[in-house]
Short mmCIF file of C-alpha atoms and ligand atoms in Angstrom, two decimals:
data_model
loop_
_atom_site.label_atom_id
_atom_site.label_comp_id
_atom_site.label_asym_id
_atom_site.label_seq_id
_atom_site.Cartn_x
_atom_site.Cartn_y
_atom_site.Cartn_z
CA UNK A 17 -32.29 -13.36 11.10
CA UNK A 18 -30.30 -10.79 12.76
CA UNK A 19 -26.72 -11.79 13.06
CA UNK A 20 -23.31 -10.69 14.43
CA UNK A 21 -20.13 -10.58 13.05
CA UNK A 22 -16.70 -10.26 14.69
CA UNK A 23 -13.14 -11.08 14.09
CA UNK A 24 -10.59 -11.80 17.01
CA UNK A 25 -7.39 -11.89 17.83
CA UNK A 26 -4.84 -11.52 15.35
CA UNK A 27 -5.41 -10.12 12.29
CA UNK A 28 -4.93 -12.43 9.34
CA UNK A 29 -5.36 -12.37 5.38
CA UNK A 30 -9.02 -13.29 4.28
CA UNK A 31 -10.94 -12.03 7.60
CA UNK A 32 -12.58 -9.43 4.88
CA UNK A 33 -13.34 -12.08 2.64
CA UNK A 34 -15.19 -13.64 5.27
CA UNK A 35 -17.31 -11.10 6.22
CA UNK A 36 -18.09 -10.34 2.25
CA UNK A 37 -19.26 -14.22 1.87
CA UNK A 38 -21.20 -13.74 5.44
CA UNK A 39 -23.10 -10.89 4.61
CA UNK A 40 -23.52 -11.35 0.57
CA UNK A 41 -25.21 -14.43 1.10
CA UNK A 42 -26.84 -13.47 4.71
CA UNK A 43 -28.35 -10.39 3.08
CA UNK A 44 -29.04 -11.77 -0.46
CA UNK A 45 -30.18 -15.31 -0.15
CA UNK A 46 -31.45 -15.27 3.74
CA UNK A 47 -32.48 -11.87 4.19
CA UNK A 48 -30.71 -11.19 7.13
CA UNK A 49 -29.45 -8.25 8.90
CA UNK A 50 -25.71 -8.10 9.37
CA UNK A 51 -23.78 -6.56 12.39
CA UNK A 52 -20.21 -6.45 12.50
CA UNK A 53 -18.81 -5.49 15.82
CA UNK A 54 -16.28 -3.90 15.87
CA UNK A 55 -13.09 -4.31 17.63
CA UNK A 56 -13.80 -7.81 18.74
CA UNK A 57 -15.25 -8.76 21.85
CA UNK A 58 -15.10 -5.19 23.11
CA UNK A 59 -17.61 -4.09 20.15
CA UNK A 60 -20.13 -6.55 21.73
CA UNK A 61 -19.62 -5.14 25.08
CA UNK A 62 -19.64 -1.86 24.27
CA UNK A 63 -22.77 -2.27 21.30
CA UNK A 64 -20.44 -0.69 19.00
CA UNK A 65 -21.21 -2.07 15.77
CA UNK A 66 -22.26 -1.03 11.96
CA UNK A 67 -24.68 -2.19 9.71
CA UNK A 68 -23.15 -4.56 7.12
CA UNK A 69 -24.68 -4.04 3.78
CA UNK A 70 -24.48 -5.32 0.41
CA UNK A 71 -22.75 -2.33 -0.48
CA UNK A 72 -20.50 -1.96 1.92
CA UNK A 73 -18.79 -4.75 1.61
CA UNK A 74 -17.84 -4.27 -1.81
CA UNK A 75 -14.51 -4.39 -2.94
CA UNK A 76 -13.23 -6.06 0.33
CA UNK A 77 -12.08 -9.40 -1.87
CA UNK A 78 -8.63 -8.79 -2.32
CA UNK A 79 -7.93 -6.51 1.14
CA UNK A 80 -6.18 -7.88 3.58
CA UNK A 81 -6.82 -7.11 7.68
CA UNK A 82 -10.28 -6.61 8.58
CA UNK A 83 -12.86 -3.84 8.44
CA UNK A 84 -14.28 -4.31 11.83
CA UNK A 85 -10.89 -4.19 13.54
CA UNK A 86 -9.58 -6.61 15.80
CA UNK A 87 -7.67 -7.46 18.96
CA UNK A 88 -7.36 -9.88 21.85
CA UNK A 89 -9.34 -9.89 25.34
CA UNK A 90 -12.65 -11.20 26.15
CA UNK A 91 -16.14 -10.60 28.04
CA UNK A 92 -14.03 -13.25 30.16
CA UNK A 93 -11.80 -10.47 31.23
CA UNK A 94 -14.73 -8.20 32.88
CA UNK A 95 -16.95 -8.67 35.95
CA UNK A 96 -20.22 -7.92 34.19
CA UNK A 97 -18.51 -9.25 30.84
CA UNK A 98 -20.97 -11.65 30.66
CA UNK A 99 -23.87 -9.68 31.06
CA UNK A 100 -22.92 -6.85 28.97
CA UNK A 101 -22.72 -9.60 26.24
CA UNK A 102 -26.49 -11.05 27.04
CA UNK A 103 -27.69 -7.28 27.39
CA UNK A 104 -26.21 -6.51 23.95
CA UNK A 105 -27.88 -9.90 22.86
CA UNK A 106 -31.18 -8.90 23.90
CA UNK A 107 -31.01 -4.94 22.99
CA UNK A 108 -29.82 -5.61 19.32
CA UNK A 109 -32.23 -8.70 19.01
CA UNK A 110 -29.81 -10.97 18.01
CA UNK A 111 -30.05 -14.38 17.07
CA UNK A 112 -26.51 -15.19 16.35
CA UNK A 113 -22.90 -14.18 16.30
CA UNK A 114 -20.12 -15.64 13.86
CA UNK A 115 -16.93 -15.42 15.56
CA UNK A 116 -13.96 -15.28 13.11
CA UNK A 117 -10.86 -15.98 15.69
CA UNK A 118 -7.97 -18.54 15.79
CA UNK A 119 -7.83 -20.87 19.41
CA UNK A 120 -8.25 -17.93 21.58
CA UNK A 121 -11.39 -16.25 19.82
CA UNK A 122 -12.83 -19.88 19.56
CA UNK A 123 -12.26 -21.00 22.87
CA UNK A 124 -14.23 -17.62 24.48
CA UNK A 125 -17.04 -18.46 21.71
CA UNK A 126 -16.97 -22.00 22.83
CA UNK A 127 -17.21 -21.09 26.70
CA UNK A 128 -20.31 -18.48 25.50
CA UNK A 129 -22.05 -21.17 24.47
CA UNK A 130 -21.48 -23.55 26.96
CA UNK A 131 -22.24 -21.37 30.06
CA UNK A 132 -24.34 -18.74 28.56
CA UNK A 133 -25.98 -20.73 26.04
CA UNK A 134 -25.08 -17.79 23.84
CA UNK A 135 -25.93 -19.22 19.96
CA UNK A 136 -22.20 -19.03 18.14
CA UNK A 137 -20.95 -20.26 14.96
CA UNK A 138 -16.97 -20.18 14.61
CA UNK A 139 -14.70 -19.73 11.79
CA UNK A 140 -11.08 -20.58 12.25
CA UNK A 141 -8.64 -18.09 11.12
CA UNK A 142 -4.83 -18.02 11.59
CA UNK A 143 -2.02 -17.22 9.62
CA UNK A 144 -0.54 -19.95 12.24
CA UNK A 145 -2.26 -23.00 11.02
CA UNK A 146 -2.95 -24.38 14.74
CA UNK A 147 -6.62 -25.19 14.70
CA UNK A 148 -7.72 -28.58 15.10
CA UNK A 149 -10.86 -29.84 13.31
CA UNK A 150 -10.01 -28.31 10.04
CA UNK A 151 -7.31 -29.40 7.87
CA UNK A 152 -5.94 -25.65 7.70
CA UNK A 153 -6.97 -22.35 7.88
CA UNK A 154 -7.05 -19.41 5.65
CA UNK A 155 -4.92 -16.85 6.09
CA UNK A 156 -1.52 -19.49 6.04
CA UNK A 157 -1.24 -20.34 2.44
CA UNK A 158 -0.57 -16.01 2.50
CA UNK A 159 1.73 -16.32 4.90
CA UNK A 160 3.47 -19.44 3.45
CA UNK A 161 4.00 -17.57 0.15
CA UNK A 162 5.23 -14.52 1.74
CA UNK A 163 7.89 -15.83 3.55
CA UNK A 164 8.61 -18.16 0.85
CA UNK A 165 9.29 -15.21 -1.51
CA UNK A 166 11.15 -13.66 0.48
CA UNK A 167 13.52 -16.59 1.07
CA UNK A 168 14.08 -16.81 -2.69
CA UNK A 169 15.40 -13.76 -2.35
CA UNK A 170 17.56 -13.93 -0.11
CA UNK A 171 19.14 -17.17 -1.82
CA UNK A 172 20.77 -14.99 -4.10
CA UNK A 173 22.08 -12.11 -1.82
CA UNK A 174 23.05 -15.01 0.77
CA UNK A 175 24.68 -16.91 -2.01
CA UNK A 176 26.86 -14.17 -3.40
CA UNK A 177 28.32 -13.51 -0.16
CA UNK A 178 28.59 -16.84 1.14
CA UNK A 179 26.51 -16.13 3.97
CA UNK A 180 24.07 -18.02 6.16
CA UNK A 181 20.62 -15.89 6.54
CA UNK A 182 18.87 -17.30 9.19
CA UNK A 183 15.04 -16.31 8.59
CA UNK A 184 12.57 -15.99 10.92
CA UNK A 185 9.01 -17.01 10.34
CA UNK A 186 6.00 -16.92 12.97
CA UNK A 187 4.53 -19.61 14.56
CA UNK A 188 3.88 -19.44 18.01
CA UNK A 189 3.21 -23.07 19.10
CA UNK A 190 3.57 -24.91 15.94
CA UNK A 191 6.43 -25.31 12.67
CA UNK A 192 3.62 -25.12 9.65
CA UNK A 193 4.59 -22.21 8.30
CA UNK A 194 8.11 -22.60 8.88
CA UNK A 195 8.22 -26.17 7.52
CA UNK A 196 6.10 -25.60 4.34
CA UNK A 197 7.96 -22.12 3.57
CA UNK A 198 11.54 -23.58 4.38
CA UNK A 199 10.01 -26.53 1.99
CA UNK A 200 8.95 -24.62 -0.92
CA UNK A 201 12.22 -21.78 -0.49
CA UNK A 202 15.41 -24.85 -0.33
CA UNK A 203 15.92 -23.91 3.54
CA UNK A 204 19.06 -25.27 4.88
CA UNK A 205 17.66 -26.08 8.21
CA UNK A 206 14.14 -25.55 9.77
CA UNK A 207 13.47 -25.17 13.02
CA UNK A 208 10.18 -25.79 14.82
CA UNK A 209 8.51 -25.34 17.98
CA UNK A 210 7.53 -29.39 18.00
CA UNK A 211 11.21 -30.34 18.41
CA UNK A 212 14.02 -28.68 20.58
CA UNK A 213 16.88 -27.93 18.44
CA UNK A 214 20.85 -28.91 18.63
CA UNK A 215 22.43 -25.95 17.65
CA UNK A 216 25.63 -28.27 17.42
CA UNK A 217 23.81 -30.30 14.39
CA UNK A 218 22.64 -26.82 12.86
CA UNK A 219 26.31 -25.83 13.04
CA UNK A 220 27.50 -28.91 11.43
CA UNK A 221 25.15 -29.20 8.48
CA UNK A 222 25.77 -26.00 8.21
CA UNK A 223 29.65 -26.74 7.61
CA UNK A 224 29.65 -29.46 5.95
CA UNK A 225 27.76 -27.77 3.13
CA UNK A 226 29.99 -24.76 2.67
CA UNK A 227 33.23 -27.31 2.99
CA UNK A 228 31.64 -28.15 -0.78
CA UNK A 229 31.91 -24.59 -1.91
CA UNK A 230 30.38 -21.60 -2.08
CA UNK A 231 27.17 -21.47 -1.08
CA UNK A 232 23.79 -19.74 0.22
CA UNK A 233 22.60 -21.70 3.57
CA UNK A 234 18.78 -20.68 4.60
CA UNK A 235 17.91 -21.28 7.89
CA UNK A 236 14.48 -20.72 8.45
CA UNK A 237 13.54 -20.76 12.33
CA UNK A 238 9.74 -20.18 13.61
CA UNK A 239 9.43 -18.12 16.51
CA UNK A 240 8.44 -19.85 19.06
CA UNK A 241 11.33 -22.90 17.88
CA UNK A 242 13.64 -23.29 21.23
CA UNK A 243 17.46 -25.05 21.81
CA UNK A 244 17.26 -27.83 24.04
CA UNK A 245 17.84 -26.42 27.32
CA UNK A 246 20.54 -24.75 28.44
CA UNK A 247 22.33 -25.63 25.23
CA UNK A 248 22.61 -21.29 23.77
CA UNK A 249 21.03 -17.92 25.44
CA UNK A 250 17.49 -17.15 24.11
CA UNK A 251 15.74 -13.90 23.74
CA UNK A 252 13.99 -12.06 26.70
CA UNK A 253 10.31 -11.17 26.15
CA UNK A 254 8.15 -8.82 27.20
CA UNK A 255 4.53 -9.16 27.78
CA UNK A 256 1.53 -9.14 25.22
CA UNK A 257 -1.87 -8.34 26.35
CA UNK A 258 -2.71 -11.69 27.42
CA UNK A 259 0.58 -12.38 29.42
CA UNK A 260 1.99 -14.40 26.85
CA UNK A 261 5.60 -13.70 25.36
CA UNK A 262 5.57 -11.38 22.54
CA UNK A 263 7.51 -13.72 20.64
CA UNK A 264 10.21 -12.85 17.70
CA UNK A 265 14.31 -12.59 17.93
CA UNK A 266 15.28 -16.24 18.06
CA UNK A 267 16.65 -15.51 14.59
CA UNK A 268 19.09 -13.35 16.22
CA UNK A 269 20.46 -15.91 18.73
CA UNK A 270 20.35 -18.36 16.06
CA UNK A 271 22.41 -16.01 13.71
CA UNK A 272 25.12 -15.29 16.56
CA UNK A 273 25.33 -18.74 17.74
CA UNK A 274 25.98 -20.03 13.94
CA UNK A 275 28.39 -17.06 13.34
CA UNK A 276 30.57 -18.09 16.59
CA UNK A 277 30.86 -21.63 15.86
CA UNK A 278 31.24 -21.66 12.57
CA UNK A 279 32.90 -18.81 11.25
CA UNK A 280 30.55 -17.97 8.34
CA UNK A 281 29.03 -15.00 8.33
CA UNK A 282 25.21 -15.06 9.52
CA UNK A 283 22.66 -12.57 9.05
CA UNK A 284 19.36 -12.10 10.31
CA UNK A 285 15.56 -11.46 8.61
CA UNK A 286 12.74 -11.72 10.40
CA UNK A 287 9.59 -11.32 8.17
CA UNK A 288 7.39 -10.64 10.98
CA UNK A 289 3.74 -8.91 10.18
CA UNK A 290 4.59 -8.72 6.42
CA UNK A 291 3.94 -12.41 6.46
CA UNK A 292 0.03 -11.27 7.83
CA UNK A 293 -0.69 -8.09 6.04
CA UNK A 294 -1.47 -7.07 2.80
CA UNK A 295 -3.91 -9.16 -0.09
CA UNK A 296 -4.29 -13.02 0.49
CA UNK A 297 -3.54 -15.48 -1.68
CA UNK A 298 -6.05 -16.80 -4.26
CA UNK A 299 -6.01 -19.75 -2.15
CA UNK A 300 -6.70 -17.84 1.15
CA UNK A 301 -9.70 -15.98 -0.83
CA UNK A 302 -11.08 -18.87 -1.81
CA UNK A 303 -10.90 -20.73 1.40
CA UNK A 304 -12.31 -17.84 3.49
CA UNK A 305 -15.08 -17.31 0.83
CA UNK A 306 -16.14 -20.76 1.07
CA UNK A 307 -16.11 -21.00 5.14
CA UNK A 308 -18.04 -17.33 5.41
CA UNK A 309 -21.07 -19.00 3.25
CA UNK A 310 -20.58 -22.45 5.21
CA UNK A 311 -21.07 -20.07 8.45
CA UNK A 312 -23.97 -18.13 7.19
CA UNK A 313 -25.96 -21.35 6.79
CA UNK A 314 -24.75 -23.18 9.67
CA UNK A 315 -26.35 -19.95 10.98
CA UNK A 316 -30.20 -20.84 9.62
CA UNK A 317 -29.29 -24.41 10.36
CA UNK A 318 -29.44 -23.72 13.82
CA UNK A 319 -25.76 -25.60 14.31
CA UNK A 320 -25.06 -22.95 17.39
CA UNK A 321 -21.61 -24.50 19.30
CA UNK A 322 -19.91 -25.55 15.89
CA UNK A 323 -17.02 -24.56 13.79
CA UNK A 324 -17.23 -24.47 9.92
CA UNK A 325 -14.31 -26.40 8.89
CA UNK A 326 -12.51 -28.05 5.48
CA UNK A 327 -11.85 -31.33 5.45
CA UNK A 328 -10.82 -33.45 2.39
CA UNK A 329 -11.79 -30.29 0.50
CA UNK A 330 -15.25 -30.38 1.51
CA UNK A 331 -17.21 -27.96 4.15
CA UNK A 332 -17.90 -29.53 7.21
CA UNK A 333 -18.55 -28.37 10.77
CA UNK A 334 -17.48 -29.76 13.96
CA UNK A 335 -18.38 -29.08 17.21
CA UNK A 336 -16.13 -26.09 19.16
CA UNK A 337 -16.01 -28.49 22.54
CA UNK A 338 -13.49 -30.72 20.21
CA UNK A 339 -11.60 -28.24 18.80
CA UNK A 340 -10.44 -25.65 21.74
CA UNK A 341 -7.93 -26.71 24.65
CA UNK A 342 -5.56 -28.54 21.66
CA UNK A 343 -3.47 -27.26 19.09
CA UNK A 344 -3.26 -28.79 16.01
CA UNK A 345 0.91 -29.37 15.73
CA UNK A 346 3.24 -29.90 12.80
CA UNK A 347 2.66 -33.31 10.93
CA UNK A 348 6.39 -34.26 11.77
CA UNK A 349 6.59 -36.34 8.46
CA UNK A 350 6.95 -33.31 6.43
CA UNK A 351 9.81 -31.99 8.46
CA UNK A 352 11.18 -36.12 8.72
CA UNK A 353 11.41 -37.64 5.77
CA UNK A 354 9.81 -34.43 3.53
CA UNK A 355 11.86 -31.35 3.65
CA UNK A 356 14.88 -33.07 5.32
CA UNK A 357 15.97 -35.46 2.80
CA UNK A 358 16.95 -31.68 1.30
CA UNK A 359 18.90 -30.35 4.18
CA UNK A 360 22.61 -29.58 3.89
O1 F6P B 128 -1.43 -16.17 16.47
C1 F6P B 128 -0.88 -15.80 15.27
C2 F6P B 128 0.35 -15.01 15.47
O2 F6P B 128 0.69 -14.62 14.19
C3 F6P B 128 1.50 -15.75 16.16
O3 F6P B 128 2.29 -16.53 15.32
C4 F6P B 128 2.29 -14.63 16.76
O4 F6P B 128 3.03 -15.04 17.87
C5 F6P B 128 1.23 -13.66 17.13
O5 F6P B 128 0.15 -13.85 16.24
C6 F6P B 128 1.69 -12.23 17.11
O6 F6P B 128 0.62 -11.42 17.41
P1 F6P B 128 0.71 -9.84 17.67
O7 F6P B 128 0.80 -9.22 16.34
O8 F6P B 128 -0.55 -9.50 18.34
O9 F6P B 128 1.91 -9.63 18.51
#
């Protein structure tokens, strides 16, 4: 077969691992020809692509980011989008494309496939956690133990200077990573975008635990976490490609809001990209390995319109019209009776 490779949106930890599994096993067991687009959608649009090769793809296991570039926009976005995609179908004789993306990549591959009866596969990627259909997604156990690290550090500096640090985490629509990280580092508080936060309760947990001493209080806060309304300013943002908010700086309100209330001296960290780049977890490798060969055969399986997905540990797919429109949120009993029976 002749297949196509691309990776979408943002970048994430294990998108190279993905395309090593894709085109070791594509090349070596199938005997396929591999072409990664590059820069996403626009590499399909454009025919810019290279030839993926055993060879190439060599030493890719333990980099982070991805080879073939990445970034958001879609045929979607064009007049003749969808044409230039069927041309570069029909020029480059393809009979597939794996789409590595996170809701937004997915939904475009899903709408592809549904209008154009263009043959996708999809692998879900996100550092965010969000996609439903799989119980998670590689590139967040990476991001989990980055931020988690970091908050054991700042235990100590927080702790000699009786500080609160209020740490920022990403997360656009959903708490995972700042629930599990704010789990595994002692947070304080966590805040997620699920639930509207009382910064009155955040103040007085936050009180009544340095009343008892001396102490290092974590707040960890994802960024797209709000007050209930009207209750403490938020940030402004300005605009990412798609129109959305380029989220990040909630910390800071946080910070200031704790500091005036309270007294206690609040500091900010907000472990933005860190928490996406560099070498993923053995986890994340693993995980990313496992859906890139699930993907490759889904490929000669002819299961066009699916996802490869983990559930219960094992490889499944599922089809992409049940996973896009929905967001897989925060299961609420980790934050409820999980990580807040250590709060305070
Ligand atoms: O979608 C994953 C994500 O990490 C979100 O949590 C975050 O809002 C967004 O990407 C940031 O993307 P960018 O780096 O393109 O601003």
């Amino acid at each position: 077969m002749r297949i196509g490779v691309l990776t979408g949106g943002g970048d994430c930890p294990g998108l190279n691992e993905v395309i090593r599994a894709i085109v070791r096993k594509g090349v070596t067991n199938h005997g396929d020809e591999v072409l990664g687009f590059i820069d996403s959608w626009d590499g399909v649009m454009e025919r810019r692509f290279i030839r993926l090769d055993v060879a190439g793809v060599r030493g890719l296991l333990p980099r982070g980011g991805t080879i073939l570039g990445t970034r958001r926009g879609s045929p979607f976005d064009h007049a003749d989008g969808l044409d230039r995609v069927r041309d570069c179908f029909d020029a480059e004789r393809l009979d597939g494309l794996i789409v590595v993306g996170g809701n937004g990549s997915l939904t475009v591959a899903s709408m592809l496939h549904d209008q154009i009866g263009l043959p996708v596969i999809g692998v879900p990627k996100t550092i965010d956690n969000d996609v439903v259909g799989t119980d998670t997604t590689f590139g967040f156990n990476t991001a989990v133990q980055v931020a988690t690290d970091a908050i054991d550090r700042l235990h100590t500096t927080a702790e000699s200077h009786n500080r609160v640090v209020v740490v920022e985490v990403m997360g656009r629509d959903t708490g995972w990573i700042a629930t599990h990280a704010g789990l595994a580092g002692g947070a304080t508080v966590i805040l997620v975008p699920e639930e509207p936060f009382v910064i009155a309760d955040v103040c007085a947990t936050i009180e009544r635990r340095h009343s008892r001493g001396r102490y290092a209080s974590l707040v960890v806060v994802a960024e797209g976490a709000r007050p209930v309304a009207g209750t403490m300013d938020v940030p402004e943002y300005s605009k990412d490609e798609l129109g959305r908010p380029r989220l990040g700086g909630i910390c800071v309100n946080v910070a200031a809001e704790i500091e005036r209330r309270t007294g206690i001296e609040a500091r900010v960290v907000q472990i933005g990209h860190v928490q996406r780049g560099g070498t993923p977890t053995a986890f994340d490798r693993v995980l990313s390995t496992r859906f890139g060969l699930e993907a490759i055969d889904a490929a000669h399986d002819g299961s066009w319109g699916h996802m490869v997905a983990v559930r219960g540990g094992a490889m499944t797919r599922v089809a992409l019209s049940e996973v896009v429109g929905r967001t897989r949120t925060l299961d609420m009993s980790l934050l409820h009776g999980v990580a807040d029976v250590f709060f305070g």
